[in-house]
XYZ file of C-alpha atoms in Angstrom:
688
model
C 0.000 0.000 0.000
C 2.776 2.418 0.901
C 4.585 1.720 -2.348
C 1.378 2.125 -4.329
C 0.598 5.411 -2.608
C 4.141 6.657 -3.222
C 3.860 5.653 -6.891
C 0.554 7.516 -7.303
C 1.989 10.637 -5.668
C 5.108 10.450 -7.814
C 3.027 10.069 -10.944
C 0.851 13.031 -9.959
C 3.935 15.151 -9.320
C 5.421 14.162 -12.674
C 2.163 14.967 -14.477
C 1.993 18.332 -12.734
C 5.543 19.210 -13.766
C 4.873 18.010 -17.292
C 1.770 20.171 -17.523
C 3.637 23.219 -16.267
C 6.485 22.628 -18.732
C 4.047 22.179 -21.593
C 2.138 25.350 -20.694
C 5.403 27.301 -20.473
C 6.554 26.041 -23.881
C 3.217 26.886 -25.495
C 3.483 30.362 -23.966
C 6.983 30.760 -25.447
C 5.713 29.638 -28.861
C 2.790 32.081 -28.665
C 5.029 34.980 -27.632
C 7.417 34.267 -30.506
C 4.546 34.089 -32.971
C 3.016 37.357 -31.760
C 6.406 39.037 -31.786
C 7.099 37.879 -35.336
C 3.754 39.063 -36.675
C 3.932 42.359 -34.767
C 7.486 43.071 -35.931
C 6.355 42.756 -39.550
C 3.097 44.701 -39.265
C 4.725 47.594 -37.397
C 7.013 48.315 -40.334
C 5.921 50.977 -42.847
C 4.179 49.510 -45.926
C 7.203 50.179 -48.131
C 9.574 48.296 -45.820
C 7.608 45.141 -45.070
C 6.730 42.196 -47.263
C 9.193 43.410 -49.870
C 8.812 40.409 -52.133
C 5.032 40.673 -51.864
C 5.439 44.006 -53.617
C 6.477 41.900 -56.598
C 2.777 41.059 -56.791
C 0.855 43.991 -55.371
C 3.188 46.899 -56.213
C 2.360 49.475 -58.828
C 4.446 47.588 -61.370
C 3.999 44.172 -59.751
C 3.418 40.888 -61.512
C -0.291 41.055 -60.824
C -0.519 44.162 -63.007
C 1.790 43.297 -65.868
C 0.227 42.358 -69.168
C 3.399 40.915 -70.649
C 5.699 38.209 -69.338
C 6.026 37.375 -65.658
C 9.774 37.536 -66.124
C 10.025 40.966 -67.735
C 11.502 42.175 -64.444
C 14.192 40.432 -62.416
C 12.034 40.149 -59.296
C 9.859 37.127 -60.031
C 11.577 33.725 -59.913
C 8.669 31.332 -59.329
C 7.228 28.770 -61.709
C 4.596 29.724 -64.311
C 2.088 27.675 -62.304
C 2.796 29.851 -59.259
C 2.092 32.940 -61.337
C -1.101 31.375 -62.700
C -2.366 30.567 -59.202
C -1.417 33.821 -57.485
C -2.260 36.300 -60.223
C -6.032 36.285 -59.499
C -5.320 37.461 -55.953
C -4.692 41.032 -57.103
C -7.533 42.804 -55.364
C -7.407 40.860 -52.088
C -3.657 41.278 -51.863
C -3.897 45.015 -52.412
C -6.715 45.442 -49.916
C -5.168 43.338 -47.169
C -1.894 45.326 -47.237
C -0.133 42.179 -46.055
C -2.120 41.684 -42.829
C -3.944 38.588 -44.024
C -0.737 37.414 -45.667
C 1.171 37.678 -42.374
C -1.424 35.788 -40.366
C -1.775 33.251 -43.161
C 1.972 32.613 -42.981
C 1.626 32.249 -39.224
C -1.029 29.571 -39.664
C 1.175 27.740 -42.161
C 4.018 27.649 -39.641
C 1.654 26.349 -36.952
C 0.513 23.654 -39.363
C 4.106 22.580 -40.046
C 4.840 22.421 -36.323
C 1.809 20.221 -35.637
C 2.597 17.852 -38.504
C 6.255 17.551 -37.495
C 5.299 16.814 -33.875
C 2.939 14.095 -35.078
C 5.542 12.588 -37.404
C 8.350 11.995 -34.893
C 9.824 8.501 -35.384
C 8.444 6.082 -32.825
C 8.553 4.878 -30.199
C 8.030 8.328 -28.721
C 7.899 8.888 -24.985
C 4.882 10.586 -23.489
C 7.011 13.584 -22.546
C 8.319 13.976 -26.100
C 4.819 13.608 -27.525
C 3.442 16.368 -25.294
C 6.309 18.820 -25.708
C 7.167 18.254 -29.376
C 4.584 20.631 -30.885
C 5.431 23.815 -28.897
C 9.169 23.145 -29.228
C 8.829 22.648 -32.983
C 6.825 25.854 -33.386
C 9.295 27.848 -31.282
C 12.230 26.640 -33.371
C 10.346 27.385 -36.576
C 9.564 30.924 -35.444
C 13.224 31.532 -34.612
C 14.594 30.046 -37.839
C 15.966 32.230 -40.612
C 13.684 30.767 -43.336
C 10.489 31.530 -41.417
C 11.645 34.983 -40.337
C 12.674 35.676 -43.913
C 9.296 34.521 -45.217
C 7.492 36.798 -42.769
C 9.486 39.886 -43.690
C 9.579 39.298 -47.430
C 6.062 37.935 -47.885
C 7.244 34.743 -49.570
C 5.225 31.590 -50.325
C 8.005 29.022 -49.910
C 6.431 27.579 -46.752
C 3.478 26.309 -48.777
C 5.371 23.542 -50.689
C 6.947 22.361 -47.423
C 3.552 22.079 -45.751
C 2.038 20.351 -48.791
C 4.765 17.702 -48.798
C 4.518 17.137 -45.040
C 0.745 16.838 -45.153
C 1.003 14.493 -48.138
C 3.506 12.254 -46.348
C 2.034 12.207 -42.840
C -1.582 13.375 -42.786
C -3.280 12.590 -46.103
C -5.184 9.316 -46.257
C -4.669 7.262 -49.343
C -1.804 7.327 -51.782
C -3.676 9.328 -54.405
C -4.403 12.270 -52.136
C -0.821 12.107 -50.876
C 0.516 12.181 -54.434
C -1.752 15.075 -55.425
C -0.529 17.246 -52.542
C 3.133 16.510 -53.249
C 2.544 17.127 -56.974
C 1.059 20.547 -56.225
C 4.090 21.317 -54.053
C 6.386 20.307 -56.928
C 4.454 22.523 -59.349
C 5.203 25.447 -57.025
C 8.800 24.379 -56.317
C 10.067 21.896 -58.952
C 12.804 20.258 -56.883
C 10.050 18.919 -54.598
C 9.528 16.362 -57.375
C 12.478 14.521 -55.762
C 9.968 13.218 -53.236
C 8.460 11.031 -55.978
C 11.512 8.674 -56.041
C 11.409 8.553 -52.237
C 7.801 7.420 -52.382
C 8.519 4.914 -55.147
C 11.440 3.188 -53.441
C 9.623 3.017 -50.104
C 6.689 1.099 -51.555
C 4.248 3.956 -52.189
C 4.378 3.654 -55.958
C 0.868 4.922 -56.599
C 1.610 8.080 -54.635
C 4.838 8.542 -56.599
C 3.073 8.182 -59.949
C 0.246 10.477 -58.840
C 2.674 13.173 -57.667
C 4.576 13.084 -60.950
C 1.317 13.112 -62.916
C -0.080 16.028 -60.899
C 3.129 17.991 -61.413
C 3.033 17.319 -65.176
C -0.664 18.193 -65.449
C -0.363 21.483 -63.560
C 2.781 22.477 -65.452
C 0.992 21.676 -68.726
C -1.979 23.776 -67.603
C 0.355 26.685 -66.902
C 2.031 26.121 -70.286
C -1.323 26.312 -72.042
C -2.302 29.495 -70.204
C 1.154 31.144 -70.246
C 3.132 29.603 -73.118
C 5.682 32.406 -73.370
C 6.416 32.445 -69.657
C 6.619 28.659 -69.561
C 9.158 28.698 -72.402
C 11.177 31.350 -70.543
C 11.165 29.404 -67.287
C 11.594 25.803 -68.427
C 13.680 26.157 -71.592
C 15.435 29.502 -71.745
C 16.348 29.500 -68.027
C 16.382 25.700 -67.518
C 13.892 25.381 -64.655
C 14.514 28.908 -63.394
C 18.324 28.876 -63.340
C 19.583 32.448 -63.560
C 16.290 34.100 -62.671
C 16.565 36.772 -60.027
C 18.722 39.837 -59.668
C 21.903 38.127 -58.394
C 22.062 34.317 -58.454
C 25.619 34.559 -57.068
C 24.521 36.476 -53.955
C 24.865 34.993 -50.474
C 21.093 34.610 -50.347
C 21.257 31.807 -52.939
C 22.351 28.870 -50.768
C 22.562 26.217 -53.489
C 25.416 24.440 -55.231
C 24.853 26.651 -58.260
C 25.072 29.817 -56.160
C 28.191 28.592 -54.344
C 30.010 27.803 -57.604
C 29.144 31.243 -58.950
C 30.525 32.821 -55.768
C 33.758 30.886 -56.267
C 34.159 32.686 -59.602
C 33.156 29.822 -61.897
C 30.850 30.539 -64.819
C 29.920 29.328 -68.267
C 30.135 25.691 -69.437
C 32.667 24.758 -66.749
C 30.360 25.868 -63.961
C 27.328 24.186 -65.518
C 29.205 20.895 -65.988
C 30.573 20.898 -62.452
C 27.189 21.859 -61.034
C 25.453 19.047 -62.931
C 28.019 16.484 -61.740
C 27.828 17.591 -58.103
C 24.017 17.737 -58.206
C 23.819 14.211 -59.636
C 26.127 12.902 -56.898
C 24.125 14.631 -54.147
C 20.850 13.263 -55.544
C 22.267 9.727 -55.773
C 23.768 9.539 -52.296
C 21.114 11.682 -50.602
C 18.118 9.752 -51.912
C 19.767 6.415 -51.100
C 20.213 7.569 -47.503
C 16.674 8.931 -47.359
C 15.219 5.634 -48.600
C 17.282 3.715 -46.049
C 16.034 5.813 -43.141
C 12.453 5.679 -44.415
C 12.606 1.881 -44.453
C 14.055 2.063 -40.956
C 10.894 3.809 -39.737
C 12.307 7.352 -39.631
C 10.119 8.821 -42.357
C 10.355 12.387 -41.050
C 14.146 12.216 -41.211
C 13.922 10.738 -44.717
C 11.651 13.574 -45.825
C 14.007 16.135 -44.286
C 17.019 14.616 -46.064
C 15.171 14.638 -49.384
C 14.329 18.294 -48.810
C 18.018 19.003 -48.083
C 18.896 17.345 -51.398
C 16.328 19.553 -53.134
C 17.858 22.636 -51.506
C 21.362 21.744 -52.655
C 20.551 20.871 -56.283
C 18.029 23.642 -56.914
C 19.378 26.351 -59.257
C 18.261 28.961 -56.745
C 17.618 28.133 -53.088
C 16.872 31.401 -51.336
C 17.025 31.624 -47.577
C 13.262 31.356 -47.196
C 13.331 27.970 -49.002
C 15.725 26.226 -46.590
C 13.247 25.040 -43.979
C 14.085 21.406 -44.760
C 17.465 21.796 -43.089
C 15.839 22.584 -39.739
C 13.676 19.457 -39.955
C 16.853 17.332 -40.139
C 17.280 18.067 -36.427
C 15.104 14.992 -35.713
C 17.988 12.669 -36.638
C 19.964 11.140 -33.784
C 23.752 11.199 -33.987
C 26.334 9.780 -31.607
C 26.605 6.734 -29.406
C 27.357 8.688 -26.235
C 24.744 10.736 -24.412
C 27.251 13.579 -24.081
C 27.484 13.829 -27.888
C 23.766 13.523 -28.603
C 23.128 17.285 -28.552
C 25.920 18.190 -30.988
C 23.904 17.799 -34.203
C 20.733 19.554 -32.948
C 22.752 22.492 -31.627
C 24.711 22.799 -34.877
C 21.532 22.785 -36.965
C 19.642 25.207 -34.733
C 22.528 27.674 -34.589
C 23.050 27.487 -38.360
C 19.332 28.020 -38.971
C 18.834 30.869 -36.503
C 22.044 32.919 -36.638
C 23.850 34.621 -39.520
C 27.116 33.112 -40.697
C 29.110 36.055 -39.290
C 28.184 34.971 -35.774
C 29.087 31.320 -36.361
C 32.605 31.746 -37.730
C 35.289 34.411 -37.280
C 35.933 36.989 -39.981
C 38.968 35.230 -41.441
C 39.594 34.791 -45.150
C 40.158 31.062 -44.765
C 36.710 30.740 -43.160
C 34.785 32.723 -45.782
C 33.895 29.744 -48.040
C 32.258 27.972 -45.103
C 30.788 31.098 -43.508
C 29.215 32.335 -46.744
C 27.719 28.913 -47.458
C 26.824 27.842 -43.916
C 23.254 26.804 -44.753
C 24.347 24.929 -47.877
C 27.030 23.129 -45.855
C 24.381 22.134 -43.296
C 22.074 20.857 -46.050
C 24.849 18.856 -47.722
C 26.015 17.448 -44.397
C 22.507 16.258 -43.560
C 21.919 14.845 -47.037
C 25.110 12.885 -47.617
C 27.448 12.898 -44.611
C 25.989 12.916 -41.088
C 25.857 9.337 -39.689
C 22.334 9.259 -38.283
C 21.649 6.236 -36.116
C 19.144 3.632 -37.362
C 16.373 2.591 -35.006
C 17.898 -0.881 -34.886
C 21.024 0.502 -33.225
C 21.248 -0.299 -29.500
C 22.291 3.324 -28.968
C 19.246 4.859 -30.687
C 17.179 5.035 -27.512
C 19.848 4.345 -24.907
C 23.177 6.022 -25.633
C 26.218 5.333 -23.505
C 25.421 7.125 -20.231
C 27.414 10.145 -19.167
C 29.771 9.696 -16.214
C 29.641 12.527 -13.703
C 32.239 13.513 -11.148
C 31.405 13.396 -7.446
C 31.727 16.919 -6.004
C 32.825 17.673 -2.484
C 29.713 18.547 -0.407
C 29.104 22.267 -0.049
C 29.010 24.074 3.254
C 25.390 25.105 2.771
C 22.596 22.619 2.158
C 20.924 24.662 -0.601
C 24.083 24.693 -2.728
C 24.230 23.749 -5.516
C 21.080 25.639 -6.346
C 20.785 23.695 -9.622
C 21.593 20.080 -8.678
C 21.135 18.907 -12.261
C 24.086 21.104 -13.294
C 26.745 18.442 -12.783
C 30.245 18.382 -14.163
C 31.119 15.570 -16.508
C 34.154 13.352 -16.148
C 34.965 13.314 -19.891
C 35.990 16.250 -22.079
C 33.147 18.203 -23.687
C 32.749 17.983 -27.448
C 35.414 20.247 -28.923
C 33.386 21.361 -31.952
C 30.421 22.250 -29.782
C 32.606 24.139 -27.321
C 34.283 26.172 -30.057
C 30.938 26.984 -31.640
C 29.337 28.048 -28.364
C 32.371 30.188 -27.460
C 32.272 31.839 -30.880
C 28.521 32.509 -30.739
C 28.782 33.752 -27.176
C 31.565 36.163 -28.068
C 29.641 37.382 -31.133
C 26.602 38.108 -28.980
C 28.843 39.864 -26.450
C 30.378 42.028 -29.193
C 26.975 43.008 -30.601
C 25.570 43.946 -27.195
C 28.723 45.829 -26.214
C 28.624 47.816 -29.463
C 24.918 48.597 -29.011
C 25.351 49.843 -25.425
C 26.562 53.306 -26.424
C 24.665 55.547 -24.010
C 25.732 58.848 -25.589
C 28.868 61.000 -25.394
C 27.432 63.430 -22.842
C 26.451 60.719 -20.353
C 29.788 58.941 -20.802
C 31.780 62.112 -20.092
C 29.593 62.995 -17.103
C 30.214 59.518 -15.665
C 33.913 60.060 -16.294
C 33.859 63.194 -14.170
C 32.016 61.250 -11.447
C 34.729 58.582 -11.442
C 37.455 61.231 -11.230
C 35.725 62.863 -8.260
C 35.443 59.534 -6.419
C 39.082 58.681 -7.076
C 40.210 62.106 -5.885
C 38.252 61.622 -2.686
C 39.961 58.243 -2.210
C 43.381 59.639 -3.250
C 43.834 56.997 -5.959
C 43.661 59.293 -9.006
C 47.060 58.315 -10.403
C 46.015 57.866 -14.050
C 47.371 61.195 -15.376
C 50.722 60.755 -13.598
C 51.079 57.164 -14.886
C 50.098 58.188 -18.406
C 52.571 61.118 -18.536
C 55.384 59.004 -17.107
C 54.753 56.266 -19.655
C 54.600 58.700 -22.574
C 57.933 60.212 -21.493
C 59.693 56.829 -21.311
C 59.916 55.226 -24.746
C 60.595 51.731 -23.408
C 57.610 51.897 -21.037
C 55.294 53.180 -23.752
C 56.367 50.416 -26.158
C 56.002 47.721 -23.496
C 52.566 48.758 -22.237
C 51.209 49.399 -25.744
C 52.359 45.939 -26.816
C 50.977 44.281 -23.688
C 47.627 46.059 -23.970
C 47.074 45.026 -27.598
C 48.568 41.505 -27.536
C 47.486 39.386 -24.558
C 43.809 40.216 -23.932
C 42.507 37.188 -25.865
C 45.590 34.999 -26.161
C 46.095 34.239 -22.472
C 42.461 33.324 -21.545
C 42.100 31.139 -24.637
C 45.414 29.440 -23.919
C 44.377 28.668 -20.342
C 41.036 27.283 -21.512
C 42.816 25.139 -24.091
C 45.238 23.713 -21.496
C 42.393 22.960 -19.087
C 40.387 21.316 -21.867
C 43.244 18.942 -22.647
C 44.663 18.323 -19.173
C 41.820 18.968 -16.704
C 38.379 18.774 -18.390
C 36.450 18.815 -15.100
C 38.080 22.092 -14.061
C 37.648 23.405 -17.612
C 33.869 23.441 -17.191
C 34.129 25.276 -13.879
C 36.564 27.877 -15.247
C 34.620 28.400 -18.458
C 31.344 28.969 -16.602
C 32.854 31.528 -14.216
C 34.385 33.457 -17.132
C 31.086 33.439 -18.994
C 29.163 34.772 -15.981
C 31.745 37.526 -15.455
C 31.440 38.600 -19.101
C 27.642 38.693 -18.982
C 27.720 40.808 -15.815
C 30.187 43.179 -17.477
C 27.695 43.726 -20.300
C 25.220 45.037 -17.746
C 27.829 47.546 -16.640
C 28.455 48.695 -20.215
C 24.725 49.134 -20.741
C 23.824 50.806 -17.447
C 26.920 52.964 -16.958
C 28.541 54.161 -20.194
C 31.881 55.659 -19.227
C 34.449 57.657 -21.189
C 37.977 56.339 -20.655
C 40.705 58.860 -19.714
C 41.906 59.162 -23.338
C 38.463 60.449 -24.397
C 37.983 62.964 -21.563
C 38.394 66.503 -22.974
C 40.593 69.002 -21.201
C 42.353 66.556 -18.853
C 45.607 66.212 -20.777
C 45.682 62.442 -21.257
C 47.729 61.005 -24.123
C 46.364 58.085 -26.113
C 49.591 56.118 -26.447
C 47.954 53.269 -28.407
C 45.918 55.162 -31.026
C 47.751 58.477 -31.129
C 46.253 62.009 -31.020
C 42.477 62.013 -31.603
C 39.708 64.478 -32.279
C 37.730 64.261 -29.037
C 34.755 65.942 -30.658
C 34.451 62.956 -32.980
C 35.841 59.824 -31.312
C 34.917 57.543 -34.234
C 38.402 56.701 -35.353
C 40.704 53.824 -36.056
C 40.111 50.203 -36.941
C 38.552 49.443 -33.528
C 35.653 51.829 -34.036
C 33.770 49.356 -36.204
C 34.060 46.469 -33.733
C 33.899 47.994 -30.276
C 32.128 50.585 -28.157
C 34.504 53.405 -27.199
C 32.548 54.066 -23.987
C 32.423 50.488 -22.636
C 35.015 51.119 -19.934
C 33.217 50.161 -16.707
C 34.006 47.454 -15.739
C 37.355 46.771 -17.381
C 37.271 43.309 -18.934
C 40.882 43.815 -19.921
C 41.708 43.612 -16.245
C 38.814 41.304 -15.354
C 39.826 38.595 -17.803
C 43.478 38.905 -16.744
C 42.464 38.563 -13.097
C 40.425 35.474 -13.983
C 43.548 34.044 -15.635
C 45.660 34.771 -12.576
C 43.176 33.221 -10.149
C 42.716 30.094 -12.260
C 46.484 29.613 -12.523
C 46.950 30.165 -8.767
C 44.230 27.648 -7.926
C 45.136 24.959 -10.438
C 48.841 25.241 -11.295
C 50.860 22.432 -9.669
C 54.082 24.415 -9.027
C 54.795 27.609 -7.104
C 56.676 29.282 -9.948
C 53.655 28.771 -12.197
C 51.399 30.420 -9.643
C 53.739 33.405 -9.334
C 54.002 33.698 -13.109
C 50.210 33.633 -13.360
C 49.966 36.621 -10.997
C 52.192 38.713 -13.263
C 49.538 38.836 -15.998
C 46.879 40.793 -14.035
C 49.653 42.968 -12.574
C 51.011 43.940 -16.004
C 47.497 44.340 -17.401
C 46.531 46.741 -14.605
C 49.589 48.824 -15.409
C 48.869 48.722 -19.143
C 45.237 49.860 -18.969
C 46.125 52.822 -16.741
C 49.384 53.808 -18.417
C 47.831 53.876 -21.899
C 44.882 55.989 -20.651
C 42.339 53.317 -21.630
C 40.853 52.795 -18.141
C 40.457 54.353 -14.725
C 41.560 52.655 -11.524
C 37.909 52.116 -10.598
C 37.378 50.319 -13.920
C 39.835 47.697 -12.724
C 37.943 47.491 -9.425
C 34.755 46.898 -11.411
C 36.499 44.193 -13.447
C 37.570 42.463 -10.238
C 34.001 42.708 -8.910
C 32.397 40.994 -11.923
C 35.055 38.249 -11.866
C 34.362 37.628 -8.190
C 30.640 37.562 -8.916
C 31.263 35.121 -11.774
C 33.068 32.687 -9.498
C 30.351 33.188 -6.872
C 27.514 32.444 -9.286
C 29.265 29.314 -10.478
C 29.622 28.156 -6.882
C 26.006 28.906 -5.972
C 24.539 27.237 -9.053
C 26.796 24.193 -9.459
C 28.622 23.755 -6.155
C 32.274 23.703 -5.191
C 35.100 23.401 -7.676
C 36.756 20.591 -5.776
C 35.704 17.013 -6.423
C 36.294 13.780 -4.565
C 39.649 12.054 -5.124
C 39.914 9.730 -8.100
C 39.595 6.618 -5.922
C 36.335 7.842 -4.455
C 35.103 8.877 -7.877
C 35.862 5.440 -9.225
C 33.625 3.883 -6.568
C 30.826 6.446 -6.528
C 30.637 8.244 -9.895
C 30.661 5.504 -12.565
C 29.063 3.013 -10.202
C 26.168 5.386 -9.664
C 25.843 5.752 -13.419
C 25.779 1.966 -13.816
C 23.195 1.635 -11.064
C 20.984 4.238 -12.736
C 21.299 2.435 -16.071
C 20.309 -0.910 -14.526
C 17.330 0.709 -12.827
C 16.224 2.291 -16.094
C 16.472 -1.026 -17.911
C 14.458 -2.700 -15.166
C 11.702 -0.157 -15.793
C 11.944 -0.487 -19.581
C 8.842 -2.679 -20.145
C 6.577 -0.165 -18.428
C 8.153 2.699 -20.350
C 7.764 0.875 -23.637
C 4.131 0.231 -22.868
C 3.640 3.924 -22.229
C 5.496 4.891 -25.399
C 3.534 2.481 -27.534
C 0.404 4.466 -26.745
C 1.782 7.347 -28.836
C 1.320 6.678 -32.568
C 4.477 6.433 -34.620
C 4.992 8.140 -37.944
C 3.120 6.461 -40.800
C 5.233 4.431 -43.156
């Protein structure tokens, strides 16, 4: 009886938490949807739904009496023009409002279909949370945001294919829907071979027949436009203002950006497209037969993206759907592929990779690389793999108990014994630094406020008798060796030393790497609040005080936009000083973790020299360094409060408690597997 009562209470608690999580996720999805629609509708009519102006503008396609392709703005099929041209009056009267909400409903429809099509068996938790998570990711993705702002129709073929594969009853209706999608976006015809080789031959024939019939109808109604599209431009290749622009994320667009053109480019494009179709469709058929139809559909869509002559950003939704594939045998690696896809589909390439010439080919073609990787390269696990549902469990270290019972505040935030995935770490660090740079640049605050805060800092330092900046700056400028040393130190070690320490910890001490990385991240985030709330002019930008900018040289203080750093940094982000803060973090980490005394002493020299450099070069006040020390201390404190102490149990204790606990948990989970499977079997799997 006691066990039964405990089980009922535990089940009720789990259901309550699940309901709260589901409600919160639906709220997030609703907020994102409202924000997206509001952001579009608040724009002036001339700045929103730009591509929709192709139809409803004064000289739009809906008004032209000649060819649809007389201008370079329309790139759709003749059938698309035939279908949308009668919408002239409603499009003009709605001013995009109905179009925006219609797009919103299409995205909701895609999210619901995707949630229903997850490859089974699907746990009850996944079944309940899949729909709001899918809709949230769709709303954040670049293709959907692009479709909202431009007023594009590229979501419609995606929804037609998904409905045809997962919702429509009967192969004929399925084939008709996919055929209509192909008539709007010809590369969707690649779904016909997928249907054929997975046993749905009638649907494949119907889709091809529907595509041919609708294209023939458009040819009969618009013979000149059909000739232009299908023959003169070979299925739309070359249509549009700039097929070599970064917006065209297809193999054809990438080859044009590499400088290839003419017969050589066409031959190479045809060969690469044929190879991608061959390998991609073979993989898609294999995963469809394995019971992962949604993944197979996503891979086929990625193939269509790659081989299409023009694959604009709003047509790349298939890449996001590939996130349903499972990659990696270890639980610690399972999130790598989803994170990579989500970041690639939600952030611009400039945030994913540094601005280095060697990275430009990947950065400029990030979405195409993701599509090609999904289509032909990523080793998705089959459902028959023993690791599909139960990856190798993660081994956690055993931390030393904290002095306070409520710490760690987040007990699930546990440090892992193994090294984190290097690619994921590098990507997260890069994205985090990009976000930091954007926020820092945006937190300007105004010249007047920054100078007023500068005078406040000077007054406080004078009251404390620590206003030594002018003396240190003059002394440095008068000593050539000191000026050269501090200028070099200020410009050379800000990034090199922290990254080097993180790299050494990653290789030699992965458990401490996670602790150090988290504390540095918290300190940086707290510093951003300082930049935003208290813009501060550094000494070199304070008029009338006589400071010498030893790094940049004499400047016009009335117009401080100067030098190469102006484009990448905020001149008034001085409080707190991350130059000193990061150096102090380096010194503390070395003192705590270095095995030898001389290493600890050497580590302390870096914050000491950095403090001298920021003051001597007139880039920071003394109180800026105090602020940098404060955010670093707060960063270490937050890490302690949230995840517990840095120290862990000795290796012998870890060997008996950490991995053994993991093995015990795994055995307990396997003992409960029949009940879990029974629960999962109640959720319908994707149709085959």
